[in-house]
């Protein structure tokens, strides 16, 4: 599975991605927005193995892809995905995670997100793409806003979020909203 953008290749994870994935997952800047379960040392290993299993599923319900630059296809800069396993038919959840080294770099997340939204609406025939983030994650919230997503709920998050004064922000974008956005 591959999605090609102007600068990036979004592809299934390969074994060479394991070490850089585990490294950036352990970065304290990355862990800031995770709860205790996700911050455990075992969690990234389980995630990586889950992503590899998803790639082999037929029919495929989840696309969690490595993000690499086309010019350096062995250098992992993050991961992204559309996940449908807990969604209604015609809907998937979008997620983008860049390694902290690449945060704020030249609209990387916008380019990756645009490719995923196009793939979801055009190739997978989705009607809705949704997502959620921690209220304190300003970058993610701005990205969803840039895509034209609407906030559909702000809920108290799990106890670790509430302890920090954060909420969980849920957003969605429909195919129609995305098509209108792309006509501009």
GROMACS .gro file of C-alpha atoms in nm:
model
  184
    1UNK     CA    1   0.000   0.000   0.000
    2UNK     CA    2   0.144   0.335  -0.104
    3UNK     CA    3   0.017   0.690  -0.135
    4UNK     CA    4   0.249   0.933  -0.308
    5UNK     CA    5   0.244   1.308  -0.246
    6UNK     CA    6   0.465   1.583  -0.382
    7UNK     CA    7   0.732   1.516  -0.115
    8UNK     CA    8   0.628   1.202   0.071
    9UNK     CA    9   0.562   0.835   0.036
   10UNK     CA   10   0.300   0.697   0.274
   11UNK     CA   11   0.352   0.323   0.284
   12UNK     CA   12   0.299   0.016   0.497
   13UNK     CA   13   0.553  -0.023   0.775
   14UNK     CA   14   0.857  -0.242   0.712
   15UNK     CA   15   1.089  -0.392   0.971
   16UNK     CA   16   1.350  -0.119   0.913
   17UNK     CA   17   1.096   0.131   1.050
   18UNK     CA   18   1.076  -0.040   1.390
   19UNK     CA   19   1.375   0.123   1.560
   20UNK     CA   20   1.306   0.482   1.446
   21UNK     CA   21   0.937   0.438   1.533
   22UNK     CA   22   1.021   0.318   1.885
   23UNK     CA   23   1.274   0.601   1.924
   24UNK     CA   24   1.037   0.885   1.840
   25UNK     CA   25   0.757   0.726   2.039
   26UNK     CA   26   0.980   0.744   2.348
   27UNK     CA   27   1.063   1.114   2.298
   28UNK     CA   28   0.927   1.311   2.598
   29UNK     CA   29   0.785   1.575   2.361
   30UNK     CA   30   0.578   1.303   2.196
   31UNK     CA   31   0.465   1.151   2.526
   32UNK     CA   32   0.322   1.480   2.650
   33UNK     CA   33  -0.019   1.410   2.496
   34UNK     CA   34  -0.043   1.044   2.596
   35UNK     CA   35  -0.190   0.882   2.902
   36UNK     CA   36  -0.003   0.637   3.125
   37UNK     CA   37  -0.097   0.330   2.917
   38UNK     CA   38   0.028   0.483   2.593
   39UNK     CA   39   0.344   0.611   2.764
   40UNK     CA   40   0.454   0.264   2.876
   41UNK     CA   41   0.769   0.129   2.709
   42UNK     CA   42   0.575  -0.173   2.572
   43UNK     CA   43   0.304   0.031   2.401
   44UNK     CA   44   0.501   0.140   2.090
   45UNK     CA   45   0.612  -0.218   2.025
   46UNK     CA   46   0.252  -0.340   2.042
   47UNK     CA   47   0.146  -0.056   1.810
   48UNK     CA   48   0.413  -0.137   1.554
   49UNK     CA   49   0.313  -0.503   1.548
   50UNK     CA   50  -0.055  -0.406   1.520
   51UNK     CA   51   0.022  -0.184   1.220
   52UNK     CA   52   0.200  -0.472   1.048
   53UNK     CA   53  -0.095  -0.705   1.114
   54UNK     CA   54  -0.342  -0.449   0.978
   55UNK     CA   55  -0.146  -0.433   0.652
   56UNK     CA   56  -0.213  -0.804   0.597
   57UNK     CA   57  -0.584  -0.794   0.682
   58UNK     CA   58  -0.831  -0.872   0.403
   59UNK     CA   59  -1.059  -0.694   0.373
   60UNK     CA   60  -0.851  -0.409   0.502
   61UNK     CA   61  -1.027  -0.198   0.767
   62UNK     CA   62  -0.728   0.003   0.890
   63UNK     CA   63  -0.452   0.184   0.705
   64UNK     CA   64  -0.171   0.291   0.938
   65UNK     CA   65   0.119   0.401   0.721
   66UNK     CA   66   0.478   0.508   0.766
   67UNK     CA   67   0.561   0.858   0.642
   68UNK     CA   68   0.894   0.884   0.460
   69UNK     CA   69   1.035   1.149   0.231
   70UNK     CA   70   1.056   1.040  -0.132
   71UNK     CA   71   1.419   1.151  -0.145
   72UNK     CA   72   1.504   0.950   0.168
   73UNK     CA   73   1.269   0.649   0.171
   74UNK     CA   74   1.451   0.483   0.462
   75UNK     CA   75   1.408   0.778   0.700
   76UNK     CA   76   1.087   0.753   0.901
   77UNK     CA   77   0.940   1.093   0.988
   78UNK     CA   78   0.612   0.973   1.140
   79UNK     CA   79   0.299   0.776   1.074
   80UNK     CA   80  -0.055   0.842   0.963
   81UNK     CA   81  -0.367   0.649   0.905
   82UNK     CA   82  -0.732   0.595   0.843
   83UNK     CA   83  -0.882   0.346   1.084
   84UNK     CA   84  -1.230   0.199   1.045
   85UNK     CA   85  -1.251  -0.080   1.299
   86UNK     CA   86  -1.458   0.115   1.554
   87UNK     CA   87  -1.648   0.332   1.306
   88UNK     CA   88  -1.979   0.303   1.131
   89UNK     CA   89  -1.987   0.200   0.764
   90UNK     CA   90  -1.867   0.485   0.541
   91UNK     CA   91  -1.660   0.647   0.816
   92UNK     CA   92  -1.297   0.620   0.927
   93UNK     CA   93  -1.086   0.794   1.187
   94UNK     CA   94  -0.785   0.996   1.070
   95UNK     CA   95  -0.463   1.023   1.265
   96UNK     CA   96  -0.132   1.192   1.184
   97UNK     CA   97   0.175   1.174   1.403
   98UNK     CA   98   0.505   1.331   1.311
   99UNK     CA   99   0.823   1.259   1.502
  100UNK     CA  100   0.894   1.565   1.719
  101UNK     CA  101   1.199   1.649   1.507
  102UNK     CA  102   0.959   1.727   1.220
  103UNK     CA  103   0.697   1.928   1.409
  104UNK     CA  104   0.621   2.263   1.250
  105UNK     CA  105   0.816   2.182   0.934
  106UNK     CA  106   0.702   2.322   0.601
  107UNK     CA  107   0.339   2.208   0.618
  108UNK     CA  108   0.430   1.838   0.640
  109UNK     CA  109   0.110   1.747   0.826
  110UNK     CA  110  -0.105   1.943   0.581
  111UNK     CA  111   0.040   1.757   0.284
  112UNK     CA  112   0.001   1.419   0.454
  113UNK     CA  113  -0.350   1.497   0.578
  114UNK     CA  114  -0.464   1.617   0.238
  115UNK     CA  115  -0.340   1.290   0.083
  116UNK     CA  116  -0.524   1.082   0.343
  117UNK     CA  117  -0.848   1.276   0.304
  118UNK     CA  118  -0.830   1.242  -0.076
  119UNK     CA  119  -0.758   0.869  -0.043
  120UNK     CA  120  -1.043   0.819   0.204
  121UNK     CA  121  -1.304   1.009   0.008
  122UNK     CA  122  -1.198   0.918  -0.347
  123UNK     CA  123  -1.047   0.571  -0.321
  124UNK     CA  124  -1.232   0.425  -0.024
  125UNK     CA  125  -1.561   0.603  -0.094
  126UNK     CA  126  -1.598   0.731   0.262
  127UNK     CA  127  -1.873   0.975   0.354
  128UNK     CA  128  -1.718   1.094   0.683
  129UNK     CA  129  -1.367   1.116   0.824
  130UNK     CA  130  -1.344   1.193   1.192
  131UNK     CA  131  -1.080   1.231   1.457
  132UNK     CA  132  -1.010   1.331   1.812
  133UNK     CA  133  -0.732   1.504   1.995
  134UNK     CA  134  -0.641   1.644   2.333
  135UNK     CA  135  -0.755   2.004   2.371
  136UNK     CA  136  -0.399   2.111   2.459
  137UNK     CA  137  -0.263   1.981   2.127
  138UNK     CA  138  -0.287   2.312   1.942
  139UNK     CA  139  -0.113   2.179   1.629
  140UNK     CA  140  -0.368   1.901   1.581
  141UNK     CA  141  -0.658   2.133   1.648
  142UNK     CA  142  -0.527   2.387   1.393
  143UNK     CA  143  -0.476   2.110   1.138
  144UNK     CA  144  -0.836   1.988   1.170
  145UNK     CA  145  -0.953   2.348   1.138
  146UNK     CA  146  -0.735   2.400   0.829
  147UNK     CA  147  -0.899   2.097   0.664
  148UNK     CA  148  -1.240   2.251   0.728
  149UNK     CA  149  -1.345   1.996   0.990
  150UNK     CA  150  -1.617   2.084   1.236
  151UNK     CA  151  -1.593   2.021   1.609
  152UNK     CA  152  -1.880   1.789   1.699
  153UNK     CA  153  -1.807   1.740   2.070
  154UNK     CA  154  -1.579   1.850   2.349
  155UNK     CA  155  -1.588   1.598   2.630
  156UNK     CA  156  -1.401   1.546   2.951
  157UNK     CA  157  -1.126   1.306   2.862
  158UNK     CA  158  -0.993   1.022   3.068
  159UNK     CA  159  -0.871   1.092   3.421
  160UNK     CA  160  -0.515   1.180   3.312
  161UNK     CA  161  -0.655   1.449   3.078
  162UNK     CA  162  -0.889   1.588   3.341
  163UNK     CA  163  -0.602   1.602   3.592
  164UNK     CA  164  -0.423   1.838   3.350
  165UNK     CA  165  -0.733   2.045   3.282
  166UNK     CA  166  -0.766   1.909   2.928
  167UNK     CA  167  -1.064   1.781   2.732
  168UNK     CA  168  -1.103   1.551   2.435
  169UNK     CA  169  -1.200   1.732   2.114
  170UNK     CA  170  -1.391   1.531   1.852
  171UNK     CA  171  -1.418   1.662   1.495
  172UNK     CA  172  -1.542   1.541   1.158
  173UNK     CA  173  -1.538   1.634   0.794
  174UNK     CA  174  -1.781   1.503   0.536
  175UNK     CA  175  -1.706   1.428   0.174
  176UNK     CA  176  -1.918   1.729   0.074
  177UNK     CA  177  -1.728   1.961   0.310
  178UNK     CA  178  -1.396   1.836   0.172
  179UNK     CA  179  -1.501   1.875  -0.190
  180UNK     CA  180  -1.615   2.232  -0.122
  181UNK     CA  181  -1.284   2.303   0.050
  182UNK     CA  182  -1.083   2.170  -0.245
  183UNK     CA  183  -1.278   2.378  -0.502
  184UNK     CA  184  -1.149   2.702  -0.345
   0.00000   0.00000   0.00000
